PDB file of C-alpha atoms in Angstrom:
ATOM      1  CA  UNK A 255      16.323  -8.848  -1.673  1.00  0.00           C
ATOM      2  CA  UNK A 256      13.277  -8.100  -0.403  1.00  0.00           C
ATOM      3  CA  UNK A 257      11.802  -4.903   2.072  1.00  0.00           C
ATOM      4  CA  UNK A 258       8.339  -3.873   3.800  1.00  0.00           C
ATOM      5  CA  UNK A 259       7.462  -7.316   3.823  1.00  0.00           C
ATOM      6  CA  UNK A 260       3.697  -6.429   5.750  1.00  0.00           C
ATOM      7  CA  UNK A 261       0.420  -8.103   6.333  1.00  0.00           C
ATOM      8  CA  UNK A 262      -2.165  -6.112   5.088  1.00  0.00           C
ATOM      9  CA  UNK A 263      -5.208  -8.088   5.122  1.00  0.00           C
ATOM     10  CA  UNK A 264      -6.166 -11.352   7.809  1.00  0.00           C
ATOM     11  CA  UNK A 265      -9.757 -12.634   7.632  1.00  0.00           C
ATOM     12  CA  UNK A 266     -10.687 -15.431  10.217  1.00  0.00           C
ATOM     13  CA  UNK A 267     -13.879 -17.624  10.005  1.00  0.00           C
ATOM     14  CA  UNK A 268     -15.326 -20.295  11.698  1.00  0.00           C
ATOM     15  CA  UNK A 269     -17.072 -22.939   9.115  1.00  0.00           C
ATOM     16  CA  UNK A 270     -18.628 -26.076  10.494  1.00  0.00           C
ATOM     17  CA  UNK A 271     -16.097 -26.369  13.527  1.00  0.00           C
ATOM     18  CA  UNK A 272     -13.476 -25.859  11.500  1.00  0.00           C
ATOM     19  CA  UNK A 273     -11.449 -22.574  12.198  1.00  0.00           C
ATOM     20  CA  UNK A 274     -10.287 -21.211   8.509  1.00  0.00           C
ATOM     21  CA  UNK A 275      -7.446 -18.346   8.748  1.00  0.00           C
ATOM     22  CA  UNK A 276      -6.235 -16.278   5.517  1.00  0.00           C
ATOM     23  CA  UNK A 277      -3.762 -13.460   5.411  1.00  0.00           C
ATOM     24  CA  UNK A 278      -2.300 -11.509   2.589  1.00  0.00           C
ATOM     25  CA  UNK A 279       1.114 -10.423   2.690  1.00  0.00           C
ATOM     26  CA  UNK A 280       2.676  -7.793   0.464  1.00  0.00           C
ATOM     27  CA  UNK A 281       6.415  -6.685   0.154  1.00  0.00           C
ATOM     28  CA  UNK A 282       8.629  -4.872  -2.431  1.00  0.00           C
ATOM     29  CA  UNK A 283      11.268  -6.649  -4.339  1.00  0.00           C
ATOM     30  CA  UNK A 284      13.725  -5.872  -6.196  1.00  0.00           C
ATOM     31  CA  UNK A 285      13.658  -6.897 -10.529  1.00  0.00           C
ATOM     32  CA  UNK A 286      17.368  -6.256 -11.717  1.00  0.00           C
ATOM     33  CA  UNK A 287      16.518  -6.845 -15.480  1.00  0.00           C
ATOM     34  CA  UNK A 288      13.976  -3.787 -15.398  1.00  0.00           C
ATOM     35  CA  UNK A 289      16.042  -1.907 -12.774  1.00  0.00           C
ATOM     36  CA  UNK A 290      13.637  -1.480 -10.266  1.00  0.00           C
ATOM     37  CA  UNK A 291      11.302  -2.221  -7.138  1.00  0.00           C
ATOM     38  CA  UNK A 292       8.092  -4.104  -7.890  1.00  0.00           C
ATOM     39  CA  UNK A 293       5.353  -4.884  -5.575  1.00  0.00           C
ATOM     40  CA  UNK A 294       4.618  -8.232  -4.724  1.00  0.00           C
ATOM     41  CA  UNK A 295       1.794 -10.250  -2.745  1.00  0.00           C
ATOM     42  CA  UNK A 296       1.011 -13.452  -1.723  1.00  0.00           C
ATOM     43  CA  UNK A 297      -2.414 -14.855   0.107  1.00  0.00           C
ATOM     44  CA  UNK A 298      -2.075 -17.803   2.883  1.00  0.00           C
ATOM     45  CA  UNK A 299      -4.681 -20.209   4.103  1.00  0.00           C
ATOM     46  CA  UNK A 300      -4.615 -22.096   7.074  1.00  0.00           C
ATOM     47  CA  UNK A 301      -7.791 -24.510   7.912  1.00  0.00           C
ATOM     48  CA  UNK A 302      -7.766 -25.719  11.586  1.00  0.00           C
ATOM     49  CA  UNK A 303      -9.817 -29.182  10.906  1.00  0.00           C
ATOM     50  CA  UNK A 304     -11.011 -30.141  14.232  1.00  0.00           C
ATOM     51  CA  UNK A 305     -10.780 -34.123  13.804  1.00  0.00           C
ATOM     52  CA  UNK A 306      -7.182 -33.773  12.127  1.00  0.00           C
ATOM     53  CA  UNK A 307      -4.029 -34.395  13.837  1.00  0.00           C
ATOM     54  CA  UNK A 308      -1.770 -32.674  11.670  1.00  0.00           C
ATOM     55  CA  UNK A 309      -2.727 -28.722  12.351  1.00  0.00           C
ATOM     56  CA  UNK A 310      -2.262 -26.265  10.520  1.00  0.00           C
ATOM     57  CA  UNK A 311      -3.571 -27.449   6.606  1.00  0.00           C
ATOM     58  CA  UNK A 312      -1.727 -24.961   4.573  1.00  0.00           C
ATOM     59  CA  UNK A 313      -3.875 -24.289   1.667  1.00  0.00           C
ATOM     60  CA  UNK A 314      -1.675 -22.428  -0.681  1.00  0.00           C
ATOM     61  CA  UNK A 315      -3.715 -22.618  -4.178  1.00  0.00           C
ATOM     62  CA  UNK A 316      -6.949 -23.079  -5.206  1.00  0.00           C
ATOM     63  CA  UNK A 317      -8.497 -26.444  -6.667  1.00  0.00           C
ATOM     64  CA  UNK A 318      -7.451 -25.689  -9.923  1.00  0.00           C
ATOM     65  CA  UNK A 319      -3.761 -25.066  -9.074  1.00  0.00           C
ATOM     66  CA  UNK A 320      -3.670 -21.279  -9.351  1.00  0.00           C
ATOM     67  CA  UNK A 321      -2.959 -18.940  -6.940  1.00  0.00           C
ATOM     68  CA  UNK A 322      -5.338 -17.560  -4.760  1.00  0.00           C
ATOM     69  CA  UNK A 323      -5.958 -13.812  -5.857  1.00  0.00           C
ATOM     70  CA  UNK A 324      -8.134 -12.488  -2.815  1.00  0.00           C
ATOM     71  CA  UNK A 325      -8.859 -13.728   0.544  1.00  0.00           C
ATOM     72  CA  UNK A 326     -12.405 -14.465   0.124  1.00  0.00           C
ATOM     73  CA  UNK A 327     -11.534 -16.486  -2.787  1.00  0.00           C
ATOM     74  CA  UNK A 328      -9.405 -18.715  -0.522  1.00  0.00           C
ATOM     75  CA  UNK A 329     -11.891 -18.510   2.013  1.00  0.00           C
ATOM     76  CA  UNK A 330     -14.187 -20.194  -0.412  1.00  0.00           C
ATOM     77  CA  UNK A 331     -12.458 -22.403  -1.542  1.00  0.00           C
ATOM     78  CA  UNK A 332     -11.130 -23.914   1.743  1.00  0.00           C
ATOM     79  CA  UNK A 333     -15.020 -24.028   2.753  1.00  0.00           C
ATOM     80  CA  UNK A 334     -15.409 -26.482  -0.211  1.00  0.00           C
ATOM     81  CA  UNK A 335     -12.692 -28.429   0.631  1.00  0.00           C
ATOM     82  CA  UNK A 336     -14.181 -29.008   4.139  1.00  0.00           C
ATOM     83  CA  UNK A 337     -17.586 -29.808   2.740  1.00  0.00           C
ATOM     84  CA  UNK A 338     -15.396 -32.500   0.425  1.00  0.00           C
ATOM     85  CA  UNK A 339     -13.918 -33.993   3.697  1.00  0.00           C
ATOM     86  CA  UNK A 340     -17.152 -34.072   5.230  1.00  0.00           C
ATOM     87  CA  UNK A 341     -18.703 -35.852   2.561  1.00  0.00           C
ATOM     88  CA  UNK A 342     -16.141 -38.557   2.307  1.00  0.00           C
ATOM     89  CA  UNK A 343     -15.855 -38.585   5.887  1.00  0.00           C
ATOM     90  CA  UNK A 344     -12.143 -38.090   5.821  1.00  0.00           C
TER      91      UNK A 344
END
């Protein structure tokens, strides 16, 4: 059960044509084996590549496979992922 789900951060940026969008989200939810309501957050990427026909690219962890813990972080982190594609021409 979750309540207040809310966004409360968005950060949009434009990176060599390529439009990157991250938003965190935060909610409340409920632990029942400590009795109580915890806060909770998550951080979303989406890069817009312009050549690609499959839009949006959900980014939803970093390179290393750990969750994103701020939005410039994923920010960053999507920007080297488009200067990978570039360089591979992908």
């Amino acid at each position: 059960m979750t309540r207040n789900y809310r966004k409360v951060e968005e950060k949009e940026e434009v990176y060599l044509g390529n439009k990157i969008v991250v938003s965190k989200h935060a909610w409340e939810e409920y632990n029942k084996g400590k009795d109580k309501w915890e806060d909770k957050s998550q951080i979303c990427c989406l890069l817009y590549r312009t050549k690609s026909k499959h839009q949006p690219l959900n980014l939803g962890e970093c390179n290393d496979g750990s969750k994103f813990t701020a939005v410039n972080q994923a920010i960053n982190q999507a920007k080297e992922f488009i200067n990978i594609c570039n360089k591979h021409n992908w």
